[in-house]
Amino acid sequence: MKIVSVSLHALYNHFKGQLNNGIIEKTIDGETEYYDLFVNNQLVCMDGETCKVIEENNSGSVLLNSNGEQDFTFALTTDEMKRGAYS
């Protein structure tokens, strides 16, 4: 399986926080910025986390995030993957 780091910061800047299958929320704490991806009001990924690509097709990819207490899957379009997922 392919492993990628997800740059929610880059995706937030390009797509203004609105992805095809979720919303990126930006939080500022002092001088630190945090970016979190929510799908159906559930936090599924935080900026910089590594995820496994478990499925790829013409419209995009499904990623598995196993970094937290619970595993989550989420989808990114092909364009979102190009702009925010790095090997």
N, CA, C and O atoms as CSV, one atom per row, in Angstrom:
chain,resi,resn,atom,element,x,y,z
A,1,MET,N,N,0.823,-1.191,0.000
A,1,MET,CA,C,0.000,0.000,0.000
A,1,MET,C,C,0.866,1.254,0.000
A,1,MET,O,O,1.942,1.290,0.598
A,2,LYS,N,N,0.389,2.243,-0.660
A,2,LYS,CA,C,1.072,3.530,-0.743
A,2,LYS,C,C,0.758,4.344,0.523
A,2,LYS,O,O,-0.384,4.375,0.981
A,3,ILE,N,N,1.783,5.001,1.079
A,3,ILE,CA,C,1.639,5.857,2.253
A,3,ILE,C,C,1.861,7.305,1.812
A,3,ILE,O,O,2.811,7.603,1.088
A,4,VAL,N,N,0.971,8.203,2.257
A,4,VAL,CA,C,1.105,9.627,1.916
A,4,VAL,C,C,0.930,10.478,3.167
A,4,VAL,O,O,0.238,10.090,4.109
A,5,SER,N,N,1.565,11.641,3.159
A,5,SER,CA,C,1.307,12.669,4.169
A,5,SER,C,C,0.281,13.618,3.581
A,5,SER,O,O,0.361,13.991,2.410
A,6,VAL,N,N,-0.675,14.001,4.397
A,6,VAL,CA,C,-1.752,14.863,3.922
A,6,VAL,C,C,-1.516,16.284,4.430
A,6,VAL,O,O,-1.476,16.529,5.636
A,7,SER,N,N,-1.361,17.213,3.489
A,7,SER,CA,C,-1.184,18.620,3.838
A,7,SER,C,C,-2.533,19.327,3.763
A,7,SER,O,O,-2.930,19.833,2.714
A,8,LEU,N,N,-3.227,19.349,4.896
A,8,LEU,CA,C,-4.502,20.057,4.944
A,8,LEU,C,C,-4.292,21.553,4.793
A,8,LEU,O,O,-5.177,22.264,4.317
A,9,HIS,N,N,-3.128,22.030,5.197
A,9,HIS,CA,C,-2.789,23.453,5.025
A,9,HIS,C,C,-2.804,23.810,3.539
A,9,HIS,O,O,-3.415,24.806,3.151
A,10,ALA,N,N,-2.140,23.010,2.707
A,10,ALA,CA,C,-2.109,23.267,1.263
A,10,ALA,C,C,-3.512,23.164,0.661
A,10,ALA,O,O,-3.897,23.984,-0.173
A,11,LEU,N,N,-4.264,22.162,1.083
A,11,LEU,CA,C,-5.627,22.001,0.562
A,11,LEU,C,C,-6.531,23.147,0.997
A,11,LEU,O,O,-7.351,23.628,0.215
A,12,TYR,N,N,-6.384,23.579,2.231
A,12,TYR,CA,C,-7.181,24.708,2.739
A,12,TYR,C,C,-6.898,25.961,1.913
A,12,TYR,O,O,-7.819,26.670,1.509
A,13,ASN,N,N,-5.629,26.221,1.670
A,13,ASN,CA,C,-5.260,27.413,0.901
A,13,ASN,C,C,-5.805,27.376,-0.525
A,13,ASN,O,O,-6.248,28.400,-1.044
A,14,HIS,N,N,-5.777,26.214,-1.156
A,14,HIS,CA,C,-6.225,26.130,-2.546
A,14,HIS,C,C,-7.754,26.081,-2.669
A,14,HIS,O,O,-8.336,26.765,-3.512
A,15,PHE,N,N,-8.391,25.277,-1.832
A,15,PHE,CA,C,-9.839,25.054,-1.961
A,15,PHE,C,C,-10.672,25.873,-0.970
A,15,PHE,O,O,-11.886,25.688,-0.876
A,16,LYS,N,N,-10.021,26.773,-0.234
A,16,LYS,CA,C,-10.712,27.641,0.733
A,16,LYS,C,C,-11.461,26.841,1.797
A,16,LYS,O,O,-12.487,27.290,2.309
A,17,GLY,N,N,-10.947,25.658,2.126
A,17,GLY,CA,C,-11.509,24.851,3.204
A,17,GLY,C,C,-12.590,23.878,2.794
A,17,GLY,O,O,-12.920,22.974,3.562
A,18,GLN,N,N,-13.156,24.034,1.600
A,18,GLN,CA,C,-14.258,23.176,1.170
A,18,GLN,C,C,-13.768,22.116,0.185
A,18,GLN,O,O,-13.453,22.432,-0.962
A,19,LEU,N,N,-13.704,20.872,0.626
A,19,LEU,CA,C,-13.332,19.774,-0.260
A,19,LEU,C,C,-14.589,19.100,-0.788
A,19,LEU,O,O,-15.696,19.383,-0.330
A,20,ASN,N,N,-14.413,18.215,-1.745
A,20,ASN,CA,C,-15.540,17.515,-2.340
A,20,ASN,C,C,-16.297,16.686,-1.305
A,20,ASN,O,O,-17.526,16.615,-1.348
A,21,ASN,N,N,-15.572,16.057,-0.372
A,21,ASN,CA,C,-16.200,15.164,0.602
A,21,ASN,C,C,-15.992,15.590,2.043
A,21,ASN,O,O,-16.136,14.765,2.945
A,22,GLY,N,N,-15.659,16.840,2.289
A,22,GLY,CA,C,-15.437,17.272,3.665
A,22,GLY,C,C,-15.084,18.742,3.757
A,22,GLY,O,O,-15.010,19.456,2.757
A,23,ILE,N,N,-14.868,19.170,4.992
A,23,ILE,CA,C,-14.545,20.568,5.275
A,23,ILE,C,C,-13.282,20.629,6.123
A,23,ILE,O,O,-13.139,19.891,7.099
A,24,ILE,N,N,-12.373,21.512,5.741
A,24,ILE,CA,C,-11.168,21.730,6.536
A,24,ILE,C,C,-11.403,22.963,7.404
A,24,ILE,O,O,-11.737,24.038,6.907
A,25,GLU,N,N,-11.220,22.784,8.709
A,25,GLU,CA,C,-11.353,23.902,9.627
A,25,GLU,C,C,-9.969,24.357,10.068
A,25,GLU,O,O,-9.111,23.546,10.419
A,26,LYS,N,N,-9.772,25.662,10.044
A,26,LYS,CA,C,-8.514,26.274,10.470
A,26,LYS,C,C,-8.727,26.876,11.851
A,26,LYS,O,O,-9.689,27.608,12.080
A,27,THR,N,N,-7.805,26.556,12.783
A,27,THR,CA,C,-7.855,27.104,14.133
A,27,THR,C,C,-6.522,27.784,14.401
A,27,THR,O,O,-5.467,27.239,14.079
A,28,ILE,N,N,-6.569,28.968,14.988
A,28,ILE,CA,C,-5.345,29.689,15.337
A,28,ILE,C,C,-5.252,29.759,16.855
A,28,ILE,O,O,-6.175,30.214,17.531
A,29,ASP,N,N,-4.114,29.298,17.379
A,29,ASP,CA,C,-3.839,29.331,18.815
A,29,ASP,C,C,-2.528,30.086,19.000
A,29,ASP,O,O,-1.448,29.514,18.852
A,30,GLY,N,N,-2.626,31.367,19.324
A,30,GLY,CA,C,-1.428,32.198,19.402
A,30,GLY,C,C,-0.836,32.367,18.022
A,30,GLY,O,O,-1.478,32.915,17.125
A,31,GLU,N,N,0.391,31.897,17.847
A,31,GLU,CA,C,1.054,31.980,16.545
A,31,GLU,C,C,0.981,30.675,15.761
A,31,GLU,O,O,1.546,30.577,14.671
A,32,THR,N,N,0.284,29.663,16.309
A,32,THR,CA,C,0.215,28.349,15.675
A,32,THR,C,C,-1.126,28.171,14.973
A,32,THR,O,O,-2.179,28.486,15.528
A,33,GLU,N,N,-1.072,27.659,13.736
A,33,GLU,CA,C,-2.276,27.352,12.970
A,33,GLU,C,C,-2.463,25.843,12.927
A,33,GLU,O,O,-1.504,25.096,12.736
A,34,TYR,N,N,-3.691,25.402,13.105
A,34,TYR,CA,C,-4.041,23.984,13.024
A,34,TYR,C,C,-5.090,23.803,11.928
A,34,TYR,O,O,-5.970,24.646,11.752
A,35,TYR,N,N,-4.985,22.700,11.199
A,35,TYR,CA,C,-5.938,22.381,10.140
A,35,TYR,C,C,-6.463,20.972,10.378
A,35,TYR,O,O,-5.689,20.024,10.511
A,36,ASP,N,N,-7.794,20.843,10.431
A,36,ASP,CA,C,-8.435,19.559,10.690
A,36,ASP,C,C,-9.484,19.291,9.623
A,36,ASP,O,O,-10.234,20.189,9.237
A,37,LEU,N,N,-9.534,18.033,9.144
A,37,LEU,CA,C,-10.517,17.631,8.141
A,37,LEU,C,C,-11.685,16.932,8.826
A,37,LEU,O,O,-11.507,15.965,9.566
A,38,PHE,N,N,-12.884,17.447,8.561
A,38,PHE,CA,C,-14.110,16.868,9.095
A,38,PHE,C,C,-14.961,16.336,7.948
A,38,PHE,O,O,-15.153,17.008,6.935
A,39,VAL,N,N,-15.469,15.116,8.124
A,39,VAL,CA,C,-16.416,14.515,7.189
A,39,VAL,C,C,-17.635,14.127,8.020
A,39,VAL,O,O,-17.519,13.371,8.984
A,40,ASN,N,N,-18.786,14.638,7.649
A,40,ASN,CA,C,-20.018,14.404,8.411
A,40,ASN,C,C,-19.838,14.736,9.887
A,40,ASN,O,O,-20.245,13.966,10.758
A,41,ASN,N,N,-19.229,15.880,10.163
A,41,ASN,CA,C,-18.987,16.380,11.522
A,41,ASN,C,C,-18.062,15.496,12.353
A,41,ASN,O,O,-18.021,15.630,13.576
A,42,GLN,N,N,-17.322,14.600,11.713
A,42,GLN,CA,C,-16.381,13.707,12.403
A,42,GLN,C,C,-14.957,14.075,11.994
A,42,GLN,O,O,-14.654,14.149,10.804
A,43,LEU,N,N,-14.087,14.304,12.969
A,43,LEU,CA,C,-12.683,14.595,12.675
A,43,LEU,C,C,-12.030,13.327,12.136
A,43,LEU,O,O,-11.954,12.319,12.838
A,44,VAL,N,N,-11.554,13.377,10.881
A,44,VAL,CA,C,-10.971,12.187,10.254
A,44,VAL,C,C,-9.481,12.309,9.989
A,44,VAL,O,O,-8.809,11.299,9.780
A,45,CYS,N,N,-8.945,13.540,9.994
A,45,CYS,CA,C,-7.526,13.722,9.697
A,45,CYS,C,C,-7.081,15.102,10.164
A,45,CYS,O,O,-7.821,16.081,10.072
A,46,MET,N,N,-5.839,15.149,10.672
A,46,MET,CA,C,-5.235,16.416,11.055
A,46,MET,C,C,-4.053,16.683,10.123
A,46,MET,O,O,-3.471,15.754,9.563
A,47,ASP,N,N,-3.710,17.947,9.965
A,47,ASP,CA,C,-2.649,18.357,9.051
A,47,ASP,C,C,-1.360,17.596,9.310
A,47,ASP,O,O,-0.909,17.500,10.452
A,48,GLY,N,N,-0.769,17.057,8.254
A,48,GLY,CA,C,0.520,16.389,8.325
A,48,GLY,C,C,0.469,14.919,8.676
A,48,GLY,O,O,1.509,14.260,8.691
A,49,GLU,N,N,-0.707,14.381,8.960
A,49,GLU,CA,C,-0.777,12.962,9.313
A,49,GLU,C,C,-0.493,12.097,8.090
A,49,GLU,O,O,-0.761,12.492,6.956
A,50,THR,N,N,0.057,10.908,8.343
A,50,THR,CA,C,0.294,9.955,7.272
A,50,THR,C,C,-0.881,8.992,7.195
A,50,THR,O,O,-1.418,8.548,8.209
A,51,CYS,N,N,-1.259,8.686,5.967
A,51,CYS,CA,C,-2.408,7.814,5.714
A,51,CYS,C,C,-2.040,6.791,4.643
A,51,CYS,O,O,-1.165,7.031,3.811
A,52,LYS,N,N,-2.719,5.656,4.678
A,52,LYS,CA,C,-2.552,4.629,3.647
A,52,LYS,C,C,-3.597,4.847,2.559
A,52,LYS,O,O,-4.771,5.077,2.847
A,53,VAL,N,N,-3.158,4.773,1.314
A,53,VAL,CA,C,-4.091,4.827,0.187
A,53,VAL,C,C,-4.599,3.406,-0.011
A,53,VAL,O,O,-3.844,2.519,-0.411
A,54,ILE,N,N,-5.886,3.192,0.272
A,54,ILE,CA,C,-6.428,1.831,0.205
A,54,ILE,C,C,-7.208,1.568,-1.075
A,54,ILE,O,O,-7.530,0.422,-1.388
A,55,GLU,N,N,-7.510,2.626,-1.809
A,55,GLU,CA,C,-8.215,2.470,-3.086
A,55,GLU,C,C,-7.931,3.674,-3.964
A,55,GLU,O,O,-7.927,4.808,-3.487
A,56,GLU,N,N,-7.695,3.434,-5.235
A,56,GLU,CA,C,-7.506,4.509,-6.216
A,56,GLU,C,C,-8.346,4.195,-7.440
A,56,GLU,O,O,-8.427,3.049,-7.881
A,57,ASN,N,N,-8.974,5.242,-7.987
A,57,ASN,CA,C,-9.706,5.088,-9.235
A,57,ASN,C,C,-9.634,6.399,-10.007
A,57,ASN,O,O,-8.902,7.306,-9.609
A,58,ASN,N,N,-10.364,6.516,-11.082
A,58,ASN,CA,C,-10.291,7.708,-11.933
A,58,ASN,C,C,-10.756,8.979,-11.239
A,58,ASN,O,O,-10.316,10.070,-11.600
A,59,SER,N,N,-11.635,8.861,-10.252
A,59,SER,CA,C,-12.163,10.062,-9.606
A,59,SER,C,C,-11.383,10.471,-8.360
A,59,SER,O,O,-11.560,11.583,-7.863
A,60,GLY,N,N,-10.521,9.589,-7.847
A,60,GLY,CA,C,-9.736,9.947,-6.673
A,60,GLY,C,C,-9.261,8.752,-5.884
A,60,GLY,O,O,-9.055,7.668,-6.431
A,61,SER,N,N,-9.085,8.964,-4.569
A,61,SER,CA,C,-8.530,7.929,-3.711
A,61,SER,C,C,-9.265,7.880,-2.381
A,61,SER,O,O,-9.813,8.877,-1.910
A,62,VAL,N,N,-9.260,6.686,-1.787
A,62,VAL,CA,C,-9.764,6.505,-0.435
A,62,VAL,C,C,-8.553,6.279,0.451
A,62,VAL,O,O,-7.706,5.434,0.159
A,63,LEU,N,N,-8.475,7.041,1.536
A,63,LEU,CA,C,-7.335,6.964,2.451
A,63,LEU,C,C,-7.787,6.428,3.803
A,63,LEU,O,O,-8.918,6.655,4.232
A,64,LEU,N,N,-6.888,5.717,4.463
A,64,LEU,CA,C,-7.113,5.193,5.803
A,64,LEU,C,C,-6.185,5.910,6.762
A,64,LEU,O,O,-4.965,5.878,6.599
A,65,ASN,N,N,-6.768,6.562,7.771
A,65,ASN,CA,C,-5.994,7.249,8.800
A,65,ASN,C,C,-6.059,6.402,10.070
A,65,ASN,O,O,-7.125,6.240,10.663
A,66,SER,N,N,-4.914,5.867,10.480
A,66,SER,CA,C,-4.823,5.021,11.678
A,66,SER,C,C,-4.039,5.712,12.779
A,66,SER,O,O,-3.508,5.034,13.659
A,67,ASN,N,N,-3.947,7.023,12.764
A,67,ASN,CA,C,-3.121,7.755,13.720
A,67,ASN,C,C,-3.789,8.019,15.064
A,67,ASN,O,O,-3.099,8.321,16.038
A,68,GLY,N,N,-5.091,7.916,15.141
A,68,GLY,CA,C,-5.798,8.241,16.376
A,68,GLY,C,C,-6.278,7.006,17.114
A,68,GLY,O,O,-5.844,5.887,16.840
A,69,GLU,N,N,-7.176,7.232,18.049
A,69,GLU,CA,C,-7.752,6.136,18.824
A,69,GLU,C,C,-8.636,5.250,17.967
A,69,GLU,O,O,-8.835,4.076,18.279
A,70,GLN,N,N,-9.166,5.807,16.887
A,70,GLN,CA,C,-10.059,5.095,15.990
A,70,GLN,C,C,-9.585,5.296,14.562
A,70,GLN,O,O,-9.110,6.377,14.216
A,71,ASP,N,N,-9.707,4.266,13.724
A,71,ASP,CA,C,-9.360,4.378,12.312
A,71,ASP,C,C,-10.494,5.062,11.550
A,71,ASP,O,O,-11.671,4.834,11.829
A,72,PHE,N,N,-10.121,5.902,10.585
A,72,PHE,CA,C,-11.103,6.566,9.739
A,72,PHE,C,C,-10.686,6.448,8.285
A,72,PHE,O,O,-9.497,6.481,7.968
A,73,THR,N,N,-11.664,6.311,7.403
A,73,THR,CA,C,-11.417,6.391,5.967
A,73,THR,C,C,-12.079,7.668,5.456
A,73,THR,O,O,-13.103,8.112,5.975
A,74,PHE,N,N,-11.468,8.240,4.432
A,74,PHE,CA,C,-12.026,9.426,3.788
A,74,PHE,C,C,-11.537,9.458,2.354
A,74,PHE,O,O,-10.537,8.828,2.008
A,75,ALA,N,N,-12.252,10.196,1.528
A,75,ALA,CA,C,-11.937,10.253,0.097
A,75,ALA,C,C,-11.424,11.634,-0.290
A,75,ALA,O,O,-11.893,12.657,0.209
A,76,LEU,N,N,-10.454,11.633,-1.188
A,76,LEU,CA,C,-9.970,12.859,-1.817
A,76,LEU,C,C,-10.078,12.676,-3.322
A,76,LEU,O,O,-9.786,11.600,-3.843
A,77,THR,N,N,-10.498,13.727,-4.023
A,77,THR,CA,C,-10.558,13.662,-5.476
A,77,THR,C,C,-9.134,13.616,-6.039
A,77,THR,O,O,-8.166,13.833,-5.310
A,78,THR,N,N,-9.017,13.340,-7.302
A,78,THR,CA,C,-7.711,13.315,-7.962
A,78,THR,C,C,-7.009,14.656,-7.828
A,78,THR,O,O,-5.812,14.702,-7.546
A,79,ASP,N,N,-7.741,15.750,-8.028
A,79,ASP,CA,C,-7.164,17.088,-7.905
A,79,ASP,C,C,-6.720,17.361,-6.455
A,79,ASP,O,O,-5.648,17.924,-6.229
A,80,GLU,N,N,-7.534,16.968,-5.492
A,80,GLU,CA,C,-7.174,17.153,-4.076
A,80,GLU,C,C,-5.925,16.342,-3.727
A,80,GLU,O,O,-5.059,16.820,-2.994
A,81,MET,N,N,-5.832,15.127,-4.247
A,81,MET,CA,C,-4.642,14.292,-4.005
A,81,MET,C,C,-3.392,14.961,-4.570
A,81,MET,O,O,-2.353,14.985,-3.910
A,82,LYS,N,N,-3.481,15.506,-5.786
A,82,LYS,CA,C,-2.325,16.158,-6.421
A,82,LYS,C,C,-1.861,17.359,-5.634
A,82,LYS,O,O,-0.664,17.642,-5.582
A,83,ARG,N,N,-2.786,18.070,-5.021
A,83,ARG,CA,C,-2.456,19.317,-4.326
A,83,ARG,C,C,-2.138,19.138,-2.847
A,83,ARG,O,O,-1.580,20.044,-2.227
A,84,GLY,N,N,-2.486,17.972,-2.261
A,84,GLY,CA,C,-2.319,17.874,-0.826
A,84,GLY,C,C,-1.818,16.563,-0.256
A,84,GLY,O,O,-1.728,16.432,0.965
A,85,ALA,N,N,-1.485,15.579,-1.097
A,85,ALA,CA,C,-0.991,14.296,-0.592
A,85,ALA,C,C,0.405,14.039,-1.158
A,85,ALA,O,O,0.609,14.033,-2.372
A,86,TYR,N,N,1.349,13.830,-0.261
A,86,TYR,CA,C,2.745,13.709,-0.679
A,86,TYR,C,C,3.337,12.399,-0.171
A,86,TYR,O,O,3.121,12.003,0.974
A,87,SER,N,N,4.080,11.745,-1.039
A,87,SER,CA,C,4.737,10.475,-0.664
A,87,SER,C,C,5.955,10.717,0.174
A,87,SER,O,O,6.627,9.768,0.576
